[in-house]
Short mmCIF file of C-alpha atoms in Angstrom, two decimals:
data_model
loop_
_atom_site.label_atom_id
_atom_site.label_comp_id
_atom_site.label_asym_id
_atom_site.label_seq_id
_atom_site.Cartn_x
_atom_site.Cartn_y
_atom_site.Cartn_z
CA MET O 1 75.11 85.68 109.15
CA SER O 2 76.28 89.05 110.45
CA VAL O 3 79.54 90.68 109.59
CA ILE O 4 80.90 90.13 113.14
CA ASP O 5 79.92 86.46 113.03
CA GLU O 6 81.62 86.11 109.63
CA GLU O 7 84.78 87.66 111.03
CA HIS O 8 84.81 85.07 113.84
CA VAL O 9 84.44 82.26 111.32
CA ARG O 10 87.44 83.51 109.45
CA GLY O 11 89.34 83.66 112.61
CA GLY O 12 90.30 87.26 112.08
CA VAL O 13 91.00 89.67 114.99
CA PHE O 14 91.57 92.74 112.86
CA LYS O 15 88.33 94.63 111.76
CA ASP O 16 87.90 97.44 109.37
CA ILE O 17 87.63 100.94 110.89
CA ASN O 18 83.89 101.55 111.09
CA PRO O 19 82.32 104.40 113.19
CA GLU O 20 78.97 102.63 113.23
CA ASP O 21 80.35 99.49 114.79
CA GLU O 22 79.55 99.75 118.47
CA ASP O 23 81.11 96.35 119.19
CA ALA O 24 84.70 97.56 118.11
CA GLN O 25 85.66 98.59 121.55
CA PRO O 26 89.31 98.74 122.65
CA THR O 27 90.75 96.33 125.18
CA GLU O 28 91.69 98.00 128.50
CA ILE O 29 94.59 96.74 130.74
CA GLU O 30 96.20 98.14 133.73
CA SER O 31 99.85 99.11 133.35
CA LEU O 32 102.63 101.12 135.02
CA CYS O 33 103.03 104.78 134.34
CA MET O 34 106.56 105.48 133.47
CA ASN O 35 106.14 109.17 134.55
CA CYS O 36 105.05 108.83 138.21
CA TYR O 37 105.25 104.95 138.51
CA GLU O 38 101.56 104.72 139.67
CA THR O 39 98.98 102.50 137.91
CA GLY O 40 97.58 103.72 134.69
CA LYS O 41 95.38 102.39 131.94
CA THR O 42 96.31 101.21 128.48
CA ARG O 43 93.75 100.83 125.66
CA LEU O 44 94.50 98.63 122.78
CA LEU O 45 92.59 98.47 119.57
CA LEU O 46 93.34 95.97 116.77
CA THR O 47 91.99 97.41 113.54
CA LYS O 48 92.44 97.55 109.87
CA ILE O 49 92.90 100.74 107.74
CA PRO O 50 90.92 100.14 104.50
CA PHE O 51 93.28 99.43 101.45
CA PHE O 52 96.43 99.63 103.65
CA ARG O 53 97.18 97.15 106.35
CA GLU O 54 96.49 95.92 109.90
CA ILE O 55 97.61 98.15 112.78
CA ILE O 56 97.58 98.13 116.60
CA ILE O 57 96.62 101.42 118.20
CA SER O 58 97.57 101.83 121.80
CA SER O 59 96.71 104.69 124.09
CA PHE O 60 98.03 105.14 127.70
CA THR O 61 96.52 107.56 130.30
CA CYS O 62 97.52 108.08 133.87
CA SER O 63 94.75 109.47 136.34
CA GLN O 64 97.47 110.38 138.97
CA CYS O 65 99.85 112.57 136.95
CA HIS O 66 97.64 112.94 133.72
CA TRP O 67 100.47 111.75 131.55
CA THR O 68 99.44 110.39 128.17
CA ASN O 69 101.03 108.41 125.39
CA THR O 70 99.92 107.12 122.04
CA GLU O 71 101.54 104.69 119.63
CA ILE O 72 100.77 103.01 116.40
CA GLN O 73 102.34 99.64 115.44
CA SER O 74 102.16 97.72 112.22
CA ALA O 75 100.56 94.43 112.62
CA GLY O 76 100.91 93.36 108.99
CA ARG O 77 103.50 91.13 107.45
CA ILE O 78 106.89 92.31 106.53
CA GLN O 79 107.26 93.09 102.86
CA GLU O 80 109.45 91.05 100.47
CA GLN O 81 111.77 93.99 99.86
CA GLY O 82 112.94 96.98 102.00
CA VAL O 83 112.16 100.43 100.87
CA SER O 84 114.04 103.75 100.84
CA TYR O 85 112.43 107.18 100.42
CA THR O 86 114.45 110.29 99.54
CA LEU O 87 112.72 113.58 99.63
CA LYS O 88 114.08 117.09 98.59
CA LEU O 89 112.12 119.54 100.76
CA LYS O 90 111.92 122.95 99.07
CA SER O 91 108.93 124.67 100.50
CA LYS O 92 106.82 124.93 103.66
CA GLU O 93 104.05 122.94 101.89
CA ASP O 94 106.41 119.89 101.98
CA MET O 95 106.06 119.88 105.78
CA ASN O 96 102.43 118.79 105.49
CA ARG O 97 103.27 115.54 103.61
CA GLU O 98 101.94 112.57 105.48
CA VAL O 99 104.47 110.00 106.69
CA VAL O 100 104.07 106.43 107.96
CA LYS O 101 107.26 105.58 109.83
CA THR O 102 107.63 102.09 111.53
CA ASP O 103 109.95 101.47 114.36
CA SER O 104 112.36 99.56 112.13
CA ALA O 105 112.84 102.69 109.79
CA THR O 106 116.13 104.82 109.89
CA THR O 107 115.57 108.56 109.46
CA ARG O 108 118.35 110.82 108.04
CA ILE O 109 118.84 114.51 107.36
CA LEU O 110 121.88 114.75 105.04
CA GLU O 111 122.58 118.45 105.45
CA LEU O 112 122.82 118.14 109.32
CA ASP O 113 124.51 114.72 109.31
CA PHE O 114 121.62 113.72 111.53
CA GLU O 115 120.30 110.23 111.93
CA ILE O 116 117.53 108.59 113.98
CA PRO O 117 118.60 104.91 114.10
CA ALA O 118 116.10 102.03 113.75
CA PHE O 119 114.23 100.80 116.81
CA THR O 120 114.93 103.92 118.77
CA GLN O 121 111.44 105.40 118.18
CA LYS O 122 108.07 103.80 118.13
CA GLY O 123 106.02 103.70 114.84
CA SER O 124 104.05 106.78 114.08
CA LEU O 125 101.61 108.13 111.54
CA SER O 126 102.50 111.92 111.25
CA THR O 127 103.66 114.64 108.88
CA ILE O 128 107.23 115.83 108.09
CA GLU O 129 106.77 118.64 110.57
CA GLY O 130 105.67 116.13 113.21
CA LEU O 131 108.66 114.00 112.45
CA LEU O 132 110.93 116.97 113.12
CA ASP O 133 108.97 118.00 116.29
CA ARG O 134 109.43 114.52 117.63
CA ALA O 135 113.18 114.50 116.96
CA VAL O 136 113.55 117.85 118.75
CA ALA O 137 111.49 116.64 121.75
CA GLY O 138 113.80 113.65 122.02
CA LEU O 139 116.92 115.76 122.03
CA GLU O 140 115.54 118.13 124.57
CA GLN O 141 114.36 115.56 127.00
CA ASP O 142 117.66 115.18 129.05
CA GLN O 143 118.91 118.74 128.47
CA PRO O 144 118.44 119.93 132.08
CA ILE O 145 120.67 117.13 133.29
CA ARG O 146 123.25 117.81 130.63
CA ARG O 147 123.43 121.59 131.57
CA ALA O 148 124.25 120.48 135.17
CA THR O 149 126.73 117.67 134.31
CA ASP O 150 128.28 118.79 131.05
CA PRO O 151 127.53 122.39 130.02
CA ASP O 152 129.73 122.26 126.90
CA VAL O 153 127.80 119.38 125.40
CA ALA O 154 124.52 120.91 126.34
CA ASN O 155 125.38 124.14 124.68
CA LYS O 156 126.42 122.42 121.45
CA LEU O 157 123.28 120.31 121.50
CA ASP O 158 121.20 123.52 121.90
CA GLN O 159 122.67 124.99 118.94
CA PHE O 160 121.97 121.81 116.98
CA ILE O 161 118.36 121.81 118.24
CA GLN O 162 117.96 125.42 116.81
CA ARG O 163 119.27 124.31 113.50
CA LEU O 164 116.81 121.36 113.55
CA LYS O 165 113.93 123.74 114.43
CA LYS O 166 114.96 126.14 111.62
CA LEU O 167 114.42 123.43 109.07
CA LYS O 168 110.68 123.79 109.52
CA ASP O 169 110.78 127.29 107.87
CA VAL O 170 112.47 125.56 104.82
CA GLU O 171 114.63 128.64 104.10
CA GLU O 172 117.08 126.27 102.41
CA GLU O 173 116.61 123.03 100.65
CA PHE O 174 117.33 119.92 102.61
CA THR O 175 117.17 116.10 102.06
CA LEU O 176 115.15 113.59 104.14
CA ILE O 177 115.68 109.92 103.90
CA ILE O 178 113.56 107.23 105.30
CA ASP O 179 115.07 103.75 104.99
CA ASP O 180 112.92 100.84 106.19
CA PRO O 181 114.02 97.22 105.79
CA SER O 182 110.49 95.96 106.56
CA GLY O 183 109.08 97.90 103.59
CA ASN O 184 106.13 99.33 105.64
CA SER O 185 107.07 103.00 105.83
CA PHE O 186 105.67 105.61 103.37
CA ILE O 187 105.94 109.24 102.38
CA GLU O 188 102.91 110.90 100.65
CA ASN O 189 103.15 111.98 97.05
CA PRO O 190 100.74 114.99 96.90
CA PHE O 191 100.92 115.07 93.17
CA ALA O 192 99.63 111.47 92.61
CA PRO O 193 99.05 110.02 90.11
CA GLN O 194 101.64 112.23 88.51
CA LYS O 195 105.37 111.60 89.36
CA ASP O 196 106.84 113.55 92.24
CA GLN O 197 110.08 115.16 91.06
CA ALA O 198 111.18 115.79 94.65
CA LEU O 199 110.57 112.19 95.91
CA SER O 200 112.34 109.06 94.82
CA VAL O 201 111.54 105.57 95.96
CA SER O 202 113.82 102.61 95.61
CA HIS O 203 113.26 98.98 96.72
CA TYR O 204 116.21 96.66 97.76
CA LYS O 205 116.93 93.17 98.94
CA ARG O 206 117.63 92.98 102.71
CA THR O 207 120.96 91.95 104.03
CA PRO O 208 121.26 89.01 106.46
CA GLU O 209 121.90 91.51 109.36
CA GLN O 210 118.68 93.36 108.52
CA ASN O 211 116.79 90.08 108.40
CA ALA O 212 118.10 89.24 111.77
CA ALA O 213 117.11 92.52 113.20
CA LEU O 214 113.61 92.08 111.94
CA GLY O 215 113.41 88.58 113.47
CA ILE O 216 113.47 86.77 110.12
CA GLN O 217 115.34 83.43 110.31
CA ASP O 218 117.29 82.53 107.29
CA TYR O 219 117.47 78.86 106.55
CA GLU O 220 119.31 76.65 104.05
CA PRO O 221 117.12 74.18 102.06
CA GLU O 222 117.85 70.56 102.58
CA GLN O 223 120.14 69.13 100.10
CA ASP O 224 118.82 66.34 97.99
CA ASP O 225 121.00 63.51 96.73
CA LYS O 226 119.08 63.44 93.42
CA PRO O 227 120.65 64.94 90.35
CA ALA O 228 119.97 68.58 89.22
CA ASN O 229 116.28 69.37 88.42
CA ASP O 230 115.06 68.21 85.08
CA LEU O 231 113.85 71.36 83.32
CA GLU O 232 111.60 69.30 81.02
CA THR O 233 109.81 67.88 84.03
CA MET O 234 109.29 71.28 85.53
CA ARG O 235 107.72 72.59 82.26
CA ASN O 236 105.26 69.80 82.30
CA GLU O 237 104.05 69.98 85.99
CA VAL O 238 102.75 72.52 88.54
CA LEU O 239 104.66 72.62 91.66
CA VAL O 240 102.65 73.25 94.85
CA PHE O 241 104.06 74.41 98.19
CA ASN O 242 102.46 75.56 101.39
CA THR O 243 102.40 79.28 102.67
CA ASN O 244 100.26 81.74 104.58
CA CYS O 245 97.77 84.20 103.05
CA PRO O 246 99.01 87.74 102.95
CA GLU O 247 95.60 89.04 103.88
CA CYS O 248 94.33 86.76 106.71
CA ASN O 249 97.49 84.76 107.51
CA SER O 250 95.52 81.49 107.21
CA PRO O 251 97.30 78.47 105.64
CA ALA O 252 97.21 78.55 101.87
CA SER O 253 98.85 76.84 98.87
CA THR O 254 100.90 78.60 96.12
CA ASN O 255 101.10 76.98 92.64
CA MET O 256 104.26 77.53 90.54
CA LYS O 257 104.75 76.85 86.91
CA LEU O 258 107.61 77.39 84.31
CA VAL O 259 106.16 78.83 81.18
CA GLN O 260 107.84 79.64 77.84
CA ILE O 261 106.62 82.90 76.21
CA PRO O 262 106.86 82.75 72.37
CA HIS O 263 109.50 84.95 70.85
CA PHE O 264 110.77 85.82 74.33
CA LYS O 265 112.10 83.67 77.23
CA GLU O 266 110.97 81.45 80.06
CA VAL O 267 109.24 82.90 83.06
CA ILE O 268 108.02 81.52 86.43
CA ILE O 269 104.28 82.20 87.34
CA MET O 270 103.25 81.77 90.90
CA ALA O 271 99.65 81.99 92.03
CA THR O 272 98.27 81.91 95.58
CA ASN O 273 94.56 81.12 96.50
CA CYS O 274 93.17 81.35 100.11
CA ASP O 275 90.15 79.21 100.79
CA SER O 276 89.55 81.01 104.04
CA CYS O 277 89.16 84.56 102.88
CA GLY O 278 89.05 84.03 99.06
CA HIS O 279 92.12 86.28 98.45
CA ARG O 280 93.93 85.60 95.18
CA THR O 281 97.27 86.86 94.08
CA ASN O 282 99.65 86.07 91.24
CA GLU O 283 103.23 87.01 90.61
CA VAL O 284 105.73 86.53 87.68
CA LYS O 285 109.42 86.11 88.07
CA SER O 286 111.86 86.10 85.17
CA GLY O 287 113.39 82.61 84.52
CA GLY O 288 116.51 84.05 83.04
CA ALA O 289 119.43 86.40 84.01
CA THR O 290 119.60 90.13 83.87
CA GLU O 291 120.19 91.11 80.16
CA GLU O 292 123.30 92.98 79.15
CA LEU O 293 121.09 95.92 77.85
CA GLY O 294 118.01 97.49 79.20
CA THR O 295 114.68 97.40 77.21
CA ARG O 296 112.29 100.31 76.46
CA ILE O 297 109.01 99.28 74.66
CA THR O 298 106.84 102.05 73.29
CA LEU O 299 103.32 101.13 71.99
CA HIS O 300 101.10 103.66 70.19
CA LEU O 301 97.51 102.71 70.99
CA THR O 302 95.46 102.98 67.82
CA ASP O 303 92.77 100.33 68.26
CA PRO O 304 90.77 98.86 71.23
CA ALA O 305 92.04 95.49 70.15
CA ASP O 306 95.46 96.54 71.62
CA MET O 307 93.97 95.94 74.99
CA SER O 308 94.14 92.17 74.44
CA ARG O 309 97.91 92.07 73.89
CA ASP O 310 99.80 89.87 76.29
CA LEU O 311 102.15 91.67 78.53
CA LEU O 312 104.84 90.66 80.97
CA LYS O 313 105.88 93.33 83.42
CA SER O 314 108.82 92.39 85.65
CA GLU O 315 109.59 93.65 89.20
CA THR O 316 112.20 96.05 87.77
CA CYS O 317 109.92 97.58 85.08
CA SER O 318 108.51 101.17 85.10
CA VAL O 319 105.30 102.10 83.25
CA LEU O 320 104.92 105.52 81.62
CA ILE O 321 101.99 107.25 79.96
CA PRO O 322 103.44 110.55 78.66
CA GLU O 323 100.13 112.11 77.64
CA LEU O 324 98.82 111.78 81.29
CA GLU O 325 102.28 112.78 82.71
CA PHE O 326 102.12 109.54 84.65
CA GLU O 327 104.92 107.26 85.73
CA LEU O 328 104.72 104.05 87.84
CA GLY O 329 107.95 103.17 89.41
CA MET O 330 109.52 99.75 89.47
CA ALA O 331 108.23 97.13 92.01
CA ALA O 332 105.00 99.12 92.57
CA LEU O 333 102.84 96.34 91.17
CA GLY O 334 105.30 93.66 91.31
CA GLY O 335 105.85 91.13 88.47
CA LYS O 336 102.77 90.50 86.45
CA PHE O 337 101.83 88.39 83.31
CA THR O 338 98.56 89.91 82.07
CA THR O 339 97.07 91.82 79.19
CA LEU O 340 97.42 95.63 78.55
CA GLU O 341 93.87 96.04 79.71
CA GLY O 342 94.67 94.13 82.91
CA LEU O 343 97.71 96.36 83.56
CA LEU O 344 95.71 99.56 83.11
CA LYS O 345 92.96 98.24 85.53
CA ASP O 346 95.61 97.35 87.98
CA ILE O 347 97.02 100.88 87.80
CA LYS O 348 93.60 102.39 88.37
CA GLU O 349 93.01 100.09 91.28
CA LEU O 350 96.36 100.97 92.89
CA ILE O 351 96.14 104.75 92.32
CA VAL O 352 92.55 105.55 92.66
CA THR O 353 90.56 102.80 94.39
CA LYS O 354 92.97 101.40 96.96
CA ASN O 355 94.95 104.57 97.75
CA PRO O 356 94.91 104.82 101.57
CA PHE O 357 95.53 108.55 101.43
CA THR O 358 92.44 109.35 99.30
CA CYS O 359 89.81 108.01 101.62
CA GLY O 360 88.78 108.82 105.18
CA ASP O 361 89.83 111.87 107.20
CA SER O 362 93.28 112.17 105.41
CA ALA O 363 91.56 112.77 101.99
CA THR O 364 91.36 116.28 100.54
CA THR O 365 88.79 117.35 97.89
CA ASP O 366 91.39 118.40 95.45
CA THR O 367 93.21 115.22 95.59
CA ALA O 368 90.10 113.05 95.35
CA GLU O 369 88.84 115.00 92.38
CA LYS O 370 92.27 114.84 90.61
CA LEU O 371 92.36 111.11 91.07
CA GLU O 372 88.88 110.63 89.81
CA VAL O 373 89.71 112.52 86.66
CA PHE O 374 92.70 110.35 86.26
CA GLY O 375 90.58 107.15 86.74
CA LYS O 376 88.21 108.47 83.99
CA LYS O 377 90.99 108.93 81.60
CA ILE O 378 92.31 105.32 82.20
CA ASP O 379 88.70 104.15 81.41
CA LYS O 380 88.92 106.14 78.10
CA ILE O 381 92.25 104.51 77.24
CA ILE O 382 90.79 101.09 77.84
CA ALA O 383 87.77 101.95 75.66
CA GLY O 384 90.02 103.23 72.83
CA GLN O 385 88.85 106.78 73.15
CA MET O 386 92.30 108.40 73.86
CA ASP O 387 95.37 108.53 71.64
CA VAL O 388 98.24 107.67 74.04
CA HIS O 389 101.55 105.84 74.16
CA ILE O 390 102.31 103.08 76.73
CA ILE O 391 106.07 102.76 77.56
CA LEU O 392 107.51 99.74 79.49
CA ASP O 393 111.07 100.75 80.64
CA ASP O 394 112.87 97.77 82.06
CA PRO O 395 116.59 98.27 82.91
CA ALA O 396 116.97 94.44 83.55
CA GLY O 397 115.44 93.71 79.97
CA ASN O 398 113.08 91.14 81.34
CA SER O 399 109.70 92.74 80.26
CA TYR O 400 107.63 91.80 77.13
CA LEU O 401 104.74 93.18 75.12
CA GLN O 402 103.16 90.99 72.50
CA ASN O 403 103.83 91.71 68.78
CA ILE O 404 100.61 90.74 67.07
CA TYR O 405 102.38 90.82 63.65
CA ALA O 406 105.19 88.43 64.68
CA PRO O 407 107.56 87.50 63.29
CA ASP O 408 107.12 90.66 61.16
CA PRO O 409 107.75 94.11 62.84
CA ASP O 410 104.85 95.87 64.58
CA PRO O 411 104.19 99.29 62.92
CA GLU O 412 102.76 100.68 66.25
CA MET O 413 105.48 99.31 68.57
CA ASN O 414 109.10 100.42 69.04
CA LEU O 415 111.64 98.18 70.77
CA GLU O 416 114.80 99.99 71.98
CA LYS O 417 117.84 98.47 73.63
CA TYR O 418 119.90 100.89 75.71
CA THR O 419 122.92 100.77 78.06
CA ARG O 420 122.06 101.18 81.76
CA THR O 421 123.25 104.09 83.79
CA PHE O 422 125.36 103.68 86.95
CA GLU O 423 122.30 104.46 89.06
CA GLN O 424 120.20 101.77 87.28
CA ASN O 425 123.01 99.20 87.86
CA GLU O 426 123.13 100.36 91.50
CA ASP O 427 119.29 99.68 91.96
CA LEU O 428 119.77 96.28 90.33
CA GLY O 429 122.73 95.44 92.56
CA LEU O 430 124.96 94.88 89.56
CA ASN O 431 127.73 97.30 90.68
CA ASP O 432 128.83 95.11 93.51
CA MET O 433 128.96 91.93 91.42
CA LYS O 434 132.55 90.99 90.34
CA THR O 435 132.56 88.23 87.71
CA GLU O 436 135.97 88.92 86.22
CA GLY O 437 138.98 86.76 87.07
CA TYR O 438 137.27 83.69 88.43
CA ASP O 439 138.87 81.48 85.81
CA ARG O 440 142.20 82.09 87.52
CA PHE O 441 140.96 80.74 90.76
CA ILE O 442 139.42 77.75 89.11
CA ASP O 443 142.70 76.83 87.50
CA LEU O 444 144.50 77.18 90.91
CA ALA O 445 141.92 74.93 92.73
CA PRO O 446 143.28 71.48 93.75
CA LYS O 447 142.42 68.74 91.28
CA LYS O 448 140.63 65.66 92.68
#
């Protein structure tokens, strides 16, 4: 069976970008030119960027006035959490960072008090400089009309446009924020796999208003007249519910199980298996509340047998390898219940193998070589040929690394409890939670 026939069997309409595939031709449709209002031609190509996600590329050309327009729209699923990127631009090299900005993203420049609201621009794959050029072009579009109708506003806008253009010289440091509730926007880290000190990434739970703007319908589960769930029953059975595959969107099933980890706490393990495309995924959720103190676990790797230690990484846990100057932020790999070897392989796969900006035309030789060296170092750590420390830093306190000497202390592992900072509480949404004084309202409630 050919690759194309197999795609038809799977029912997929998105194909990987392949210059040798002569059958991957765009669809052409006639459409109205918004410049001269004559009939033009739009070409649509449904494709899939390897290791990234599905996109729709559209290109419009008008043979009458020669006006052209191109757009990129994400055709993938909306992510479980929104994402916010904050970048401190300090040099002209930062202007070359690649940016994926969806139409649902809001762009802000704090120093100019400038904001591009969501759904006012189409999605684009560009650079920081291209992002600024596009903003300038949008502001200059109606300037001739403003100069004739309202000269004062036009002059003030001209001054602001000059300030916006001057940002491209990066004579002074400024801050760029891209906030995307859909979670599909991205700013490149040119220092990957090392941490980018100028770039911070945070994930957050969407508000009901943001869900409504994205077209996600909130619903309330049907209330059951039966008593509360029997925890003992949940521990002894696997719950199954229907869902869609995140890769091919075909109907699939997700299995959920409540598991007790010895010397730790209960966790919820969810696994999805798609019979159509064979995609498999698993995720771990903490079965308890956020701990009063954060947890930092430091393990000194001295033996290859350490790779078989069980490990629970929650969504809020960061992974650090100081010897490699490497830091993996929270929510990057989601929640996982695996071994230390499995975690290191997932890190290598995420940073090296499935990095969308290290393959194709966007890849540079220096970046590819640097990541290849990083991948080899990970392999040496797995083989026990490097003396390193693995640090799991979880401000929520819901991560775990197996102590093979339990119940005695592990001489190579250090478990530290610490008080969270205000910023960590903000990321966890704890600063907005008010739990004091509720007893007073309970006492005032009418008695039945």
